[in-house]
Backbone as a ProteinNet text record, in pm:
[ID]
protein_1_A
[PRIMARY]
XXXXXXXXXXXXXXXXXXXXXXXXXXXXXXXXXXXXXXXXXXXXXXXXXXXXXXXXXXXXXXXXXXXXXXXXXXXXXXXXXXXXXXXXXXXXXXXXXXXXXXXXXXXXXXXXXXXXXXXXXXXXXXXXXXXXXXXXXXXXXXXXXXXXXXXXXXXXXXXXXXXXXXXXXXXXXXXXXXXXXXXXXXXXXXXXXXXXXXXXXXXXXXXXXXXXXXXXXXXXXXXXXXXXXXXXXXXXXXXXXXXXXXXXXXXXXXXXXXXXXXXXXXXXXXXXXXXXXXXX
[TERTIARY]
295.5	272.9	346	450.3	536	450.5	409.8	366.7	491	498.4	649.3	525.5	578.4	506.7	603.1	610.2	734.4	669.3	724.1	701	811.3	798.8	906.3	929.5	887.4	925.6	946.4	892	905.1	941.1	877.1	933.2	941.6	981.7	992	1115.5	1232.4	1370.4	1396.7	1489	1540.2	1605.2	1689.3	1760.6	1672.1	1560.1	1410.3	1405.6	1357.5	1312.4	1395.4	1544.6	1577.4	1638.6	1602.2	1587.3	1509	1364.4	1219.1	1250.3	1335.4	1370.7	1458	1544.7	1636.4	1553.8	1480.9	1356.6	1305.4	1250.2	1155.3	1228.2	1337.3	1419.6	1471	1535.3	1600.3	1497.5	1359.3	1225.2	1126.9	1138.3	1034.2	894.2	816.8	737.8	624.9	512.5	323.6	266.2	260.1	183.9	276.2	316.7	361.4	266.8	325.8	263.9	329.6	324.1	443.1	306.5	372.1	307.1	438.4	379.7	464.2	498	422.4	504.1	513.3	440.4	445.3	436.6	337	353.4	194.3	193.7	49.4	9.4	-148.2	-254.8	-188.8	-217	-188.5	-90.4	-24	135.1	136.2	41.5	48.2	80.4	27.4	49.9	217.5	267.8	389.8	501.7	441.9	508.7	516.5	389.2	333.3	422.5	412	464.8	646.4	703.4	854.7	884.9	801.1	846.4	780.8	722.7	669.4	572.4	451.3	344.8	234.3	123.7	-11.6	-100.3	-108.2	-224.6	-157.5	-255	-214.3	-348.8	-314.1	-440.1	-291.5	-392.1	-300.6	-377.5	-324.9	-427.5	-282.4	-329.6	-269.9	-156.6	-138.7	-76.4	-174.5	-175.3	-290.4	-172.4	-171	-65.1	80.4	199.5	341.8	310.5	261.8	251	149.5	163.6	44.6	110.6	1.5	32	44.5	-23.9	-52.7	-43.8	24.3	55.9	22.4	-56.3	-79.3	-67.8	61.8	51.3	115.3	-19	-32.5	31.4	64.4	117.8	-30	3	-119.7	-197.6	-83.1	-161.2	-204.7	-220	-307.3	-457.3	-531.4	-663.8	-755.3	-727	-742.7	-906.5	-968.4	-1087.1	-1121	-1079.1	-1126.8	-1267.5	-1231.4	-1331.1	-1353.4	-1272.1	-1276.2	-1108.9	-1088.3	-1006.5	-967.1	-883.8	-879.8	-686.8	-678	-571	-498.8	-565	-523.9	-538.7	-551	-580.9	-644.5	-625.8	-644.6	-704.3	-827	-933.1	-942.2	-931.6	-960.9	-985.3	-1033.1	-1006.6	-911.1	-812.9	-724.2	-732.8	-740.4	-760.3	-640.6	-577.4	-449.3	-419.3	-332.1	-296.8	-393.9	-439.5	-493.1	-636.1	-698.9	-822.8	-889.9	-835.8	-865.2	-854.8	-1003.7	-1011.9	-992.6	-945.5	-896.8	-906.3	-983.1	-913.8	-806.3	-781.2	-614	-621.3	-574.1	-578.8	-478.9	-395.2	-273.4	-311.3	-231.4	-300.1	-190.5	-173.9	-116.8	-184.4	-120.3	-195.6	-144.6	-225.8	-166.9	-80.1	9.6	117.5	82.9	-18.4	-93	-118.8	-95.7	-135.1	-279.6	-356.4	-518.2	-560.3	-504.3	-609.1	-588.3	-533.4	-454.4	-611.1	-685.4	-808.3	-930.4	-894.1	-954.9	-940.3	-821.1	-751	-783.6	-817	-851.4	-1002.5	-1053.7	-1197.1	-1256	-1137.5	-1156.6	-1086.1	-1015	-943.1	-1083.3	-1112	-1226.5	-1369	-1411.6	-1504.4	-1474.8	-1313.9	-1233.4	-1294.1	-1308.1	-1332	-1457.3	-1570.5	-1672.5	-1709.2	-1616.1	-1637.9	-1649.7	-1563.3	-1584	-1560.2	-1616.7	-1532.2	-1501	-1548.1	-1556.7	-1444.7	-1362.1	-1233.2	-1120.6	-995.5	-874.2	-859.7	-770.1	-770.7	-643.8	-552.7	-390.4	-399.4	-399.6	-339.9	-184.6	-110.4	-22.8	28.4	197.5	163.6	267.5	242.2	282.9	242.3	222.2	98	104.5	196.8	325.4	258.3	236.5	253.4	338.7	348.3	393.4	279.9	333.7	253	322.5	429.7	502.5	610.6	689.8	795.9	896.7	880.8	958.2	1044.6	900.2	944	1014.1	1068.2	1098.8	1273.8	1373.2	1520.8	1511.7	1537.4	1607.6	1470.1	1498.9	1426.2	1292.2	1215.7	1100.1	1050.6	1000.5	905.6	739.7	670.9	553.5	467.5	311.7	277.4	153.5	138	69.5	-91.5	-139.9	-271.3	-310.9	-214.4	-168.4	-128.1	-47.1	-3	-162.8	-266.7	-334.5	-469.2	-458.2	-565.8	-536.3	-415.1	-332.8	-395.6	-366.8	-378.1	-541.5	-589.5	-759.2	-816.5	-773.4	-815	-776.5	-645.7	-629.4	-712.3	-761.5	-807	-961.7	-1013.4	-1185.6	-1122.3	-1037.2	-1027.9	-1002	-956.1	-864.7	-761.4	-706.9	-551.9	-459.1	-363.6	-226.8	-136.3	-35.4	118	181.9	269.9	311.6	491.8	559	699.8	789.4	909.3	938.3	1100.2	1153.9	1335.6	1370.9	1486.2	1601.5	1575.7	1625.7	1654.1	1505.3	1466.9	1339.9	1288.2	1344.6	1345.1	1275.9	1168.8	1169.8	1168	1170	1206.3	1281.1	1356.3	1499.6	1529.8	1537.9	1559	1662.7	1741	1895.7	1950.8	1996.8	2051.1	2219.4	2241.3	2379.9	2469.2	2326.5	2382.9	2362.3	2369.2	2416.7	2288.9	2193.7	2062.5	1974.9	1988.2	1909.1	1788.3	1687.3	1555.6	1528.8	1471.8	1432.4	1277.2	1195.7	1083.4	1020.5	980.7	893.6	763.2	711.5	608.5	581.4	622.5	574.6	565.5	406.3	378.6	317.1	279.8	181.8	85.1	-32.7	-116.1	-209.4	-255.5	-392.4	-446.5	-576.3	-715.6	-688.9	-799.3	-804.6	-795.8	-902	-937.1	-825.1	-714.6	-589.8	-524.4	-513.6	-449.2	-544.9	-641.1	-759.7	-753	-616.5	-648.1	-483.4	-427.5	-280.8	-145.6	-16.2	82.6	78.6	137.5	231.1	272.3	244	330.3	425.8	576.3	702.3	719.2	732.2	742.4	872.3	958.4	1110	1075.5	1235.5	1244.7	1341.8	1353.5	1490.3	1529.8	1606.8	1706.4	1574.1	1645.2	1578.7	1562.8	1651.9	1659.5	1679.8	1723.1	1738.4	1595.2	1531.1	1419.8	1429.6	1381.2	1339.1	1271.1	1208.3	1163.5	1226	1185.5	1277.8	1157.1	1202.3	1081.2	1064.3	944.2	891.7	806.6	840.1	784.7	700.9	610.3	583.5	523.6	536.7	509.3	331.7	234.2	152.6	157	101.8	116.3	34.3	-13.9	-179.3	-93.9	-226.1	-173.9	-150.7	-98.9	-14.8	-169.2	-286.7	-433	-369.2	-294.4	-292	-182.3	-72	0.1	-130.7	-177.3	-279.7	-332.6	-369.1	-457	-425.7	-300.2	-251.6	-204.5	-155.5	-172.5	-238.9	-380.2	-493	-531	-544.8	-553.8	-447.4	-318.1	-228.4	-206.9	-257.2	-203.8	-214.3	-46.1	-33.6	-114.8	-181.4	-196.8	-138.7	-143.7	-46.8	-188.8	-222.2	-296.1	-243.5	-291.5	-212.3	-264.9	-338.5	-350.1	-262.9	-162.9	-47.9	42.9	34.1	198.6	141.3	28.3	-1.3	101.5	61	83.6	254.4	313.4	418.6	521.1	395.9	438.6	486.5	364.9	407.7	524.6	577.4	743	835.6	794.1	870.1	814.7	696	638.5	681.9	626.4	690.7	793	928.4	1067.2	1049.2	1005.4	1040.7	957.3	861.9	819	871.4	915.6	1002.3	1112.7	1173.1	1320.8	1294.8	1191.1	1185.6	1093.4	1033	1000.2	891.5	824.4	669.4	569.6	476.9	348.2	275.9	275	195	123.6	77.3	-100.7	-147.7	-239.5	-291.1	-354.7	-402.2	-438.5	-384.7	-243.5	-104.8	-76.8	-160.9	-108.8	-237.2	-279.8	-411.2	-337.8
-6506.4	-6482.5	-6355.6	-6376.8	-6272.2	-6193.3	-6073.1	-5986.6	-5926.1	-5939.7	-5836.5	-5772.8	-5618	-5529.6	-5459.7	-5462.4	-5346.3	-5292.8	-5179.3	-5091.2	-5159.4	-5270.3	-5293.9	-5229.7	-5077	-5000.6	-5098.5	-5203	-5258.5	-5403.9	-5522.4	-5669.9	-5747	-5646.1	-5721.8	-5711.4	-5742.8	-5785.3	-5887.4	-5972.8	-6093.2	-6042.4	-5914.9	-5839.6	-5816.4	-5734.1	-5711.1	-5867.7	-5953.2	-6073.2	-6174.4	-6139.1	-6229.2	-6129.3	-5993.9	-5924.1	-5980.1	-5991.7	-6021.8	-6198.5	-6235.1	-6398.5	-6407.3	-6276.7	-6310.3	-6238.3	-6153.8	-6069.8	-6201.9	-6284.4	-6369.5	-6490	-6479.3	-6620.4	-6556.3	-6423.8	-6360.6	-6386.2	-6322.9	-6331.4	-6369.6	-6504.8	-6626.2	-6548.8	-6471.4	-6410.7	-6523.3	-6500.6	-6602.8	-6504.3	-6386.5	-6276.1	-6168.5	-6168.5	-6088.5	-6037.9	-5879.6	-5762	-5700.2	-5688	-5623.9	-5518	-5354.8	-5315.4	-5227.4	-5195.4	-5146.1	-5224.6	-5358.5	-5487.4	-5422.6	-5334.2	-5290.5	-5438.2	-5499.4	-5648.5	-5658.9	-5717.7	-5718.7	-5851.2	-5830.3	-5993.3	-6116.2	-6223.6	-6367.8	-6393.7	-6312.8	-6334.2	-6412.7	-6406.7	-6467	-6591.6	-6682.3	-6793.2	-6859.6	-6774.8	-6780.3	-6760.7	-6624.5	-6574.1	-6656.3	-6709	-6744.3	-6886.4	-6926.6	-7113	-7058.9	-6994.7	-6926	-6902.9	-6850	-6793.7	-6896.7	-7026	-7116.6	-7075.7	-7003.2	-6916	-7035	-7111.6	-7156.1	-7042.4	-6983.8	-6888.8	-6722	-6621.3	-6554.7	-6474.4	-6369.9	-6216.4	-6137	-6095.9	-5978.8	-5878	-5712.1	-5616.6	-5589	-5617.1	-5572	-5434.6	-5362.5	-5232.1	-5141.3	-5047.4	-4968.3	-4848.9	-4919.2	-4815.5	-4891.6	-4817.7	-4842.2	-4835.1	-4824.2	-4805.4	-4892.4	-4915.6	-4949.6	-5118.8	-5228.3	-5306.1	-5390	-5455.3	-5533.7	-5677.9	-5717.3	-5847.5	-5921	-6011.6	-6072.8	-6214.9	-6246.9	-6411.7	-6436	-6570.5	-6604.5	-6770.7	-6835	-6935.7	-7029.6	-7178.7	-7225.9	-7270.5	-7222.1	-7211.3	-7086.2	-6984.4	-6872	-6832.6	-6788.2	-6826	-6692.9	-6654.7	-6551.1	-6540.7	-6443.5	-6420.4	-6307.6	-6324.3	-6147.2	-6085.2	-5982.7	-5870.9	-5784.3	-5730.6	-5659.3	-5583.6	-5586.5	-5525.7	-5439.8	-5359	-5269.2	-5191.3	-5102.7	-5083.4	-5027.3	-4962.4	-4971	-5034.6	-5164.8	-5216.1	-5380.6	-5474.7	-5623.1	-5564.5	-5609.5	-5608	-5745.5	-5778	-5927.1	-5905.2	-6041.2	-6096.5	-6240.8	-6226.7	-6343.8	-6414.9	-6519.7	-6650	-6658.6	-6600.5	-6652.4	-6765.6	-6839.2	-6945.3	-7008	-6885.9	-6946.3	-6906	-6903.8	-6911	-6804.3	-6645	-6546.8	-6408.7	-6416.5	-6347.2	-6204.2	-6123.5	-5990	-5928.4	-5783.1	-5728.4	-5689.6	-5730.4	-5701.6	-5626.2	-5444.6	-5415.9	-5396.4	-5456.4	-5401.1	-5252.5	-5187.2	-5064.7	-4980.2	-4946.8	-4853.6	-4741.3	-4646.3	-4487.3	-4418.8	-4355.1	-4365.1	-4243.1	-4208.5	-4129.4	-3994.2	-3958.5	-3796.6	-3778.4	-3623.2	-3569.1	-3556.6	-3517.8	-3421.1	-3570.6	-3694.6	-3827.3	-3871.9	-3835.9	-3938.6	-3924.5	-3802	-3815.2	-3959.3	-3966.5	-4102.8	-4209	-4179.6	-4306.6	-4335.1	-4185.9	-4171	-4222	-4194.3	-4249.2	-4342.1	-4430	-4570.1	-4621.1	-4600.9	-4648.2	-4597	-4511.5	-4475.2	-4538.6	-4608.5	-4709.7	-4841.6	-4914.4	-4984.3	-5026.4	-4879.3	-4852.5	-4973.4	-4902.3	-4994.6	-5098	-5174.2	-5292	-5413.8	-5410.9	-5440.1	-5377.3	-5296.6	-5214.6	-5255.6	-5365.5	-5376.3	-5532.1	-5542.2	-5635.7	-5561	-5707.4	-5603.2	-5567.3	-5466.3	-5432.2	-5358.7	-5401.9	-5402.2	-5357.1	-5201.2	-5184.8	-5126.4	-5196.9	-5214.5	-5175.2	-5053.5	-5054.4	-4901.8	-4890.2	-4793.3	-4638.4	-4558.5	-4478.4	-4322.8	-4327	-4224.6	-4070.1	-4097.8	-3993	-3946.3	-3846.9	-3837.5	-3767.3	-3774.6	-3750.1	-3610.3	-3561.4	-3432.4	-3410.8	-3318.4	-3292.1	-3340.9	-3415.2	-3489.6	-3613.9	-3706.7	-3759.7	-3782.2	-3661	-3561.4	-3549.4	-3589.1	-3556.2	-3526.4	-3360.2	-3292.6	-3237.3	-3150	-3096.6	-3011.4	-2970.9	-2871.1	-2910.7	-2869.7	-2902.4	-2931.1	-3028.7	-3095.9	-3012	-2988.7	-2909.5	-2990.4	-2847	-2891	-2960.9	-2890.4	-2901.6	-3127.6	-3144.4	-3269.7	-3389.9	-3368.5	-3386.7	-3395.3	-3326.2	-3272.7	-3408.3	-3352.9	-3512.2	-3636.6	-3670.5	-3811.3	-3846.4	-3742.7	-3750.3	-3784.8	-3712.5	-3651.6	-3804.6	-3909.4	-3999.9	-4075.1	-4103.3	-4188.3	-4171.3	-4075.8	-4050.5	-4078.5	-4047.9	-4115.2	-4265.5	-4344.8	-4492.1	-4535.7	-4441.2	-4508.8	-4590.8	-4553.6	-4594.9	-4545.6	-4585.4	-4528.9	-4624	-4501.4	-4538	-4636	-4715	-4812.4	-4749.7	-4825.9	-4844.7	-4891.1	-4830.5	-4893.1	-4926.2	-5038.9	-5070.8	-5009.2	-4984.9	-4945.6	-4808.7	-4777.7	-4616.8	-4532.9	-4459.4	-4366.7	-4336.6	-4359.4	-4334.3	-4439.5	-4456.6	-4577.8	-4581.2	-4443.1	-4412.2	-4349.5	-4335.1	-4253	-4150.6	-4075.2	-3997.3	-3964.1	-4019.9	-3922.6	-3971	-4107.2	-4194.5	-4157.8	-4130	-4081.9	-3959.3	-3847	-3715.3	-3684.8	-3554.3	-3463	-3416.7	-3374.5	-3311.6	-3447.6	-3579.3	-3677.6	-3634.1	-3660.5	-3705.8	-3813.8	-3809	-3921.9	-3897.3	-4019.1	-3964.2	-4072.3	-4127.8	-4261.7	-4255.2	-4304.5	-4321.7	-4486.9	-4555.5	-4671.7	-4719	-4715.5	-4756.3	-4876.7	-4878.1	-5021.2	-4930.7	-4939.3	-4922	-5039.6	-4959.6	-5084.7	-4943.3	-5077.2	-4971.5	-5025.9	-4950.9	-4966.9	-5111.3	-5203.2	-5320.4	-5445.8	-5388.8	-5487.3	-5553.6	-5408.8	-5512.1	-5605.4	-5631.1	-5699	-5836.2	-5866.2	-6009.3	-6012.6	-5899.1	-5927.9	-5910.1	-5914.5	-5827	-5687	-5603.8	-5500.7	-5521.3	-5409.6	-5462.5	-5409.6	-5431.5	-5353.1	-5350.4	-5251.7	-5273	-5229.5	-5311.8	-5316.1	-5284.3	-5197.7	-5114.8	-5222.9	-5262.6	-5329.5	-5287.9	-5357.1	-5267.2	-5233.8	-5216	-5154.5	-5261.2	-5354.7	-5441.4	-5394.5	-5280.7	-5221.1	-5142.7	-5121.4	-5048.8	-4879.5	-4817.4	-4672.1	-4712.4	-4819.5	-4821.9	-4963.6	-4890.9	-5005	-5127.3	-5225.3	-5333.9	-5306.4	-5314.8	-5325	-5494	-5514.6	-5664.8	-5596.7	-5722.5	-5698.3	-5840	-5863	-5979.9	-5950.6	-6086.4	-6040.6	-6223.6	-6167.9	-6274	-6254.7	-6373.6	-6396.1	-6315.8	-6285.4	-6284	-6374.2	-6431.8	-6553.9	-6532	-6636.2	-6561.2	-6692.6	-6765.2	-6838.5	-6805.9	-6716.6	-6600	-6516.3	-6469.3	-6367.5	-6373.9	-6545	-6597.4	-6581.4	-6640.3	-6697.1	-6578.5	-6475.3	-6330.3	-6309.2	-6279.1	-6214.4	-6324.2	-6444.2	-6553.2	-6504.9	-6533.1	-6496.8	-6418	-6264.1	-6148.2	-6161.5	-6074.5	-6112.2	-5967	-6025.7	-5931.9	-5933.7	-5858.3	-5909.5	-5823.1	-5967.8	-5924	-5949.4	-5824.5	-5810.3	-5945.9	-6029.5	-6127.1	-6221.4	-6264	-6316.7	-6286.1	-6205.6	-6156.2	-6294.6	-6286	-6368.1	-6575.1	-6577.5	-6693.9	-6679.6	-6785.6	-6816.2	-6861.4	-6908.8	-6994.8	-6898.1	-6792.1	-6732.3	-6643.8	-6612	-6532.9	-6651.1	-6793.1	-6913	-6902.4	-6877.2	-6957.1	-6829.3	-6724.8	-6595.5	-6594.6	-6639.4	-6605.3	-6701.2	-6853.4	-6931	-6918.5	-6868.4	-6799.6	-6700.3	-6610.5	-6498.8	-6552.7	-6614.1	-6690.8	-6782.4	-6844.2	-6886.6	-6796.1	-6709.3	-6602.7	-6621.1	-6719.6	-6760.8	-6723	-6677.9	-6545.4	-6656.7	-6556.7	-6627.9	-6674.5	-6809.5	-6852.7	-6828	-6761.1	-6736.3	-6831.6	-6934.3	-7043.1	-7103.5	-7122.1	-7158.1	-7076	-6981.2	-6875.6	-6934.8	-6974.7	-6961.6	-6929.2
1565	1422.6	1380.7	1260.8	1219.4	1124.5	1105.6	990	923	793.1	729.7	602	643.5	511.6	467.3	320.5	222	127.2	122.8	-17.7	-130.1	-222.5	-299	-383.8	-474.1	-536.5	-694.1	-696.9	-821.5	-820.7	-861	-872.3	-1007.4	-1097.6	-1249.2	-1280.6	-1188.7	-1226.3	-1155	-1208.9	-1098.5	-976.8	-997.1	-853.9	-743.8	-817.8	-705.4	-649.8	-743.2	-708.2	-580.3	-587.6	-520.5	-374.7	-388.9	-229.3	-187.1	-233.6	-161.9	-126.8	-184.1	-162.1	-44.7	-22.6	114.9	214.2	187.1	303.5	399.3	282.6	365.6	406.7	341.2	428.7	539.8	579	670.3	800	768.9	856.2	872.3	783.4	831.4	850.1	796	781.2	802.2	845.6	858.6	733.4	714.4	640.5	610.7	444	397	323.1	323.6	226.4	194.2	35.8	-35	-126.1	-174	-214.6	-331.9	-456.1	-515.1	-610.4	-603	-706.9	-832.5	-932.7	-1034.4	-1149.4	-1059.1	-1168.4	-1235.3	-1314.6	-1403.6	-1342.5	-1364.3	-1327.4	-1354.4	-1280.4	-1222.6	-1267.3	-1110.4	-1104.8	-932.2	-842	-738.7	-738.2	-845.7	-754.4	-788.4	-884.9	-927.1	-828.1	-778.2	-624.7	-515.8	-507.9	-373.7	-371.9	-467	-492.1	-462.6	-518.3	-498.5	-402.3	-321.9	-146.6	-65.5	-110.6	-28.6	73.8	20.2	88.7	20.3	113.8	83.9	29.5	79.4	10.4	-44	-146	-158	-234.1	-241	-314	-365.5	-532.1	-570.7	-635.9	-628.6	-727.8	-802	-948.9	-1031.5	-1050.7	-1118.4	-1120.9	-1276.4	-1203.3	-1277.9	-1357.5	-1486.2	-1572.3	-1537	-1545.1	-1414.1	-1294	-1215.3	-1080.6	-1024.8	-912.7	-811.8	-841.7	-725	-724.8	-602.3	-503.6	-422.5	-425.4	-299.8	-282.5	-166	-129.9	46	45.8	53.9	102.4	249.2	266.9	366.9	404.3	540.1	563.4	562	539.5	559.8	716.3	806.8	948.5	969.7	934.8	919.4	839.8	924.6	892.1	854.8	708	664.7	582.5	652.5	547.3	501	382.7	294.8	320.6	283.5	345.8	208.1	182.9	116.9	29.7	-66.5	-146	-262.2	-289.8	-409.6	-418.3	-476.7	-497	-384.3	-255	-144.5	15.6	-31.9	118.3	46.5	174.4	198	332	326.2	451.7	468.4	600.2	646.5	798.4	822.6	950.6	972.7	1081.6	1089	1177.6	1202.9	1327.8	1408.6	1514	1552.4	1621.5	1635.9	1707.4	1831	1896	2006.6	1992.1	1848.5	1797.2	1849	1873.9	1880.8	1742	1722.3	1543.2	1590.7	1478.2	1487.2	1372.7	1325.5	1217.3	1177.6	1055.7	993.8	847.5	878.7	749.9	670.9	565.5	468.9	420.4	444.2	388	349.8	193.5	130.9	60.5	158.1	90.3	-26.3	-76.4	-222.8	-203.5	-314.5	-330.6	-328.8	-441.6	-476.2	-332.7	-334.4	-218.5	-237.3	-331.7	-388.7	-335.3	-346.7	-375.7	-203.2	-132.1	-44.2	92.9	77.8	121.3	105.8	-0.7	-57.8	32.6	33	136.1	292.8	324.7	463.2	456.9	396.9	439.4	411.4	323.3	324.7	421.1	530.6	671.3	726.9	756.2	817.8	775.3	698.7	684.7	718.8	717.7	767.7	939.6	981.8	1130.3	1185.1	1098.5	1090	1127.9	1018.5	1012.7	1109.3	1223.8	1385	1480.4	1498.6	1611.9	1737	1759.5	1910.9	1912	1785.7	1767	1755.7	1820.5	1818.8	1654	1624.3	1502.6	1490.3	1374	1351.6	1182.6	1209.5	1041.3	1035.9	938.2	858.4	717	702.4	549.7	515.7	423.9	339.6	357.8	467.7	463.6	381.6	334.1	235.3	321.5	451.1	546.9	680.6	700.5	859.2	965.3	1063.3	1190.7	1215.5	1221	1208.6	1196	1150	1120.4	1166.9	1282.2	1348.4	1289.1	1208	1109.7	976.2	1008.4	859.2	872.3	786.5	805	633.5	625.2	485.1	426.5	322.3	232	322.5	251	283.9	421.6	483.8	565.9	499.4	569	520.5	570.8	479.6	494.9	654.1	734.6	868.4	856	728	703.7	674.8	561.9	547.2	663.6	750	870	978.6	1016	1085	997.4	872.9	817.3	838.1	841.9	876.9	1027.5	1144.1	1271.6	1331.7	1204.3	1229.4	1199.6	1076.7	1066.4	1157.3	1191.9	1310.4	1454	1510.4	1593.3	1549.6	1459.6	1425.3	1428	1416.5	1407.5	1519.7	1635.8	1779.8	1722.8	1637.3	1646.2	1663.3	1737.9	1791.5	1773.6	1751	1735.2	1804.6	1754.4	1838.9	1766.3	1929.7	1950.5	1864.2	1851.8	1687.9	1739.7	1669.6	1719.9	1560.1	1579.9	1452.5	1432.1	1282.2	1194.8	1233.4	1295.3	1277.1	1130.3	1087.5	916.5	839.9	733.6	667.5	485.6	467.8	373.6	307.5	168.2	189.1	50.4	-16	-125.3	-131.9	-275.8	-266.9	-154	-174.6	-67.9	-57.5	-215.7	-221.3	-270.4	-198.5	-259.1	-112.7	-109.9	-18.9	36.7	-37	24.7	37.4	78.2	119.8	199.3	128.8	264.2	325.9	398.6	510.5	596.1	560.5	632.8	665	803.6	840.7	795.4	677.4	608.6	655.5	704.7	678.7	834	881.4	1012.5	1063.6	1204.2	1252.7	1327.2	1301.1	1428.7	1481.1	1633.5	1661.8	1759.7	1756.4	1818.9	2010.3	2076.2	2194.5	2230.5	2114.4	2178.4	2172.9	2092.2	2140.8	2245.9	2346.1	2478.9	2531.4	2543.2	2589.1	2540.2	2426.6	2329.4	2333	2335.1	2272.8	2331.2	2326.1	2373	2328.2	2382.1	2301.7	2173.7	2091	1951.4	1935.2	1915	1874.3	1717.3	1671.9	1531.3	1484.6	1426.7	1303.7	1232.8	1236.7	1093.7	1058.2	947.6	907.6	783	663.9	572.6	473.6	335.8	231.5	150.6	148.1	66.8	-84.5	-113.7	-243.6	-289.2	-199.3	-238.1	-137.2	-226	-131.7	26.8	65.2	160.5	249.5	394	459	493.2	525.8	526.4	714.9	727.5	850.2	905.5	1044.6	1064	1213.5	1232.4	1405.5	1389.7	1505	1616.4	1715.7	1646.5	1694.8	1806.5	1912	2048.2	2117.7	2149.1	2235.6	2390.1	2486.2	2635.9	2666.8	2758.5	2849.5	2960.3	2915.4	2977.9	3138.4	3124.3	3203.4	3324.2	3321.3	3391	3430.7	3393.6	3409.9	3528.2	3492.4	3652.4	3715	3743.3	3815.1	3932.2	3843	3913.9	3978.4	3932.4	3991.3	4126.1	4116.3	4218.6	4337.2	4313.2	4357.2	4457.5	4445.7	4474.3	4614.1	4661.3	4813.2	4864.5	5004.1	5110.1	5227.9	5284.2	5438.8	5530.5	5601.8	5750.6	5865.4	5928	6089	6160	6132.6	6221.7	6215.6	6083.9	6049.7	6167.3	6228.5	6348.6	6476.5	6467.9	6575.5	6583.1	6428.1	6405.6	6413.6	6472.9	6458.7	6351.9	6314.4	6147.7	6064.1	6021.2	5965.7	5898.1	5949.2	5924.1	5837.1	5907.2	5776.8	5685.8	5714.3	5553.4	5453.7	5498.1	5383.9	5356.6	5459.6	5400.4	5247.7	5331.8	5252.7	5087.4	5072.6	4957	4863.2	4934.5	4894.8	4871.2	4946.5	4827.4	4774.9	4690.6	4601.1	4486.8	4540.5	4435.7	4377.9	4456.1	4415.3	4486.2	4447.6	4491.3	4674.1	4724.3	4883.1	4887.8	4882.9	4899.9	5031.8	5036.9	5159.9	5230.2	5133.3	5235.6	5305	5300.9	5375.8	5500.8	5529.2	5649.3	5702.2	5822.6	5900.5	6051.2
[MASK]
++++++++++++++++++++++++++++++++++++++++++++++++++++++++++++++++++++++++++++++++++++++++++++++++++++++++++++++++++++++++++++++++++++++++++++++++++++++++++++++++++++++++++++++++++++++++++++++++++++++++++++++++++++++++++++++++++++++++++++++++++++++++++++++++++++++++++++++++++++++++

């Protein structure tokens, strides 16, 4: 199951409109989240029917700004939880009928407000704790200066609340392919910024249900922000076994048997794990 989340910085032109049209043809997306639409009430199913999405949720835009979008494929098995101008709370059914929390989550822009934001991720927490749990999104923060190419340095205090909430949630950073960067200012002047605002996390209880998640950066598509995807994938529970069943030992009473020394070569070059019941 593909997740793609963007900051679209605006979708009331046909130009906007037909980036977000090659986004999702480029990446075959299960669950897109677009935030930034800057579009007014019941515009989803307009969207949703255009990008060939079964289902879909939208929050309006409050003034110019703001603006939420979540459509879903109709083999994805989405149940709302809860929503508002920052975040799609759900739980999702994946393929191999293992449920998980899934939060869209865009933090708001104001610095004075962006607290708000934290302690609605942090009630987020709550809600199952003891499920894997994958939030996704916009988080118009960094983790430290690291993330940071041009202009001021961010202040530490800001930086330190970002970290402080992630750590009351047990979520951590995940691995990222492409630009370190996902956002861009003054793309074509000289004093450009650059700062990865737009992340993936998950809690402890992921590996226990899931792969690794790698998360893409990919282009901008004409927006300030670059679109981000990840790949969510059951364990292979049937490799697993087969492992743990598997696992070779070597006992000294094996030297006795004669057999033995064939039967291992002949295992080892074919590269398939020792059954021990084959050695007596």
């Amino acid at each position: 199951m593909k997740i793609l989340s963007w900051n679209a910085c605006g979708l009331g032109n046909p130009s906007a409109f037909r980036q977000l049209r090659l986004l999702v043809t480029e990446q075959t997306p299960h669950v897109l989240f677009i935030m930034e639409t800057k579009l007014d009430c019941n515009v989803v199913t307009r969207y949703r029917q255009a990008l060939r999405f079964s289902n879909g949720l939208e929050v309006p835009r409050v003034g110019l700004s703001g603006g939420l979008l979540l459509l879903w494929k109709d083999n994805v098995d989405v149940t709302l939880l809860n929503y508002n101008l920052n975040i799609f709370d759900c739980y999702i059914k994946s393929d191999n009928g293992q449920s998980w929390h899934f939060s869209a989550f865009y933090g708001t822009p104001e610095t004075h407000k962006r607290i708000h934001t934290w302690t609605l991720l942090e009630r987020c927490k709550d809600v199952a704790p003891l499920m894997p749990w994958l939030v996704i999104g916009d988080f118009n923060e960094i983790l430290s200066n690291d993330n940071k190419l041009g202009g001021a340095l961010r202040n530490e205090q800001q930086m330190d609340k970002f970290k402080s909430v992630l750590d009351t949630c047990y979520l951590y950073e995940q691995p990222f392919e492409g630009d370190p960067f996902t956002w861009i200012k003054g793309r074509h002047n000289v004093n450009t910024i650059k700062e990865r605002l737009d992340w993936c996390f998950i809690n402890d209880q992921w590996q226990n249900s899931f792969q690794p998640i790698i998360t893409k950066h990919l282009d901008y598509y004409n927006s300030d922000h670059r679109a981000i995807s990840v790949e969510v994938l059951p364990l292979d529970t049937r490799k697993n076994e087969i492992k743990k069943l598997s696992r070779f030992r070597f006992e000294k009473m094996w030297l006795s048997d004669t057999a033995a020394t064939d039967i291992i070569q002949q295992y080892w070059k074919k590269d398939l794990p020792v059954a021990q019941h084959e050695i007596r």
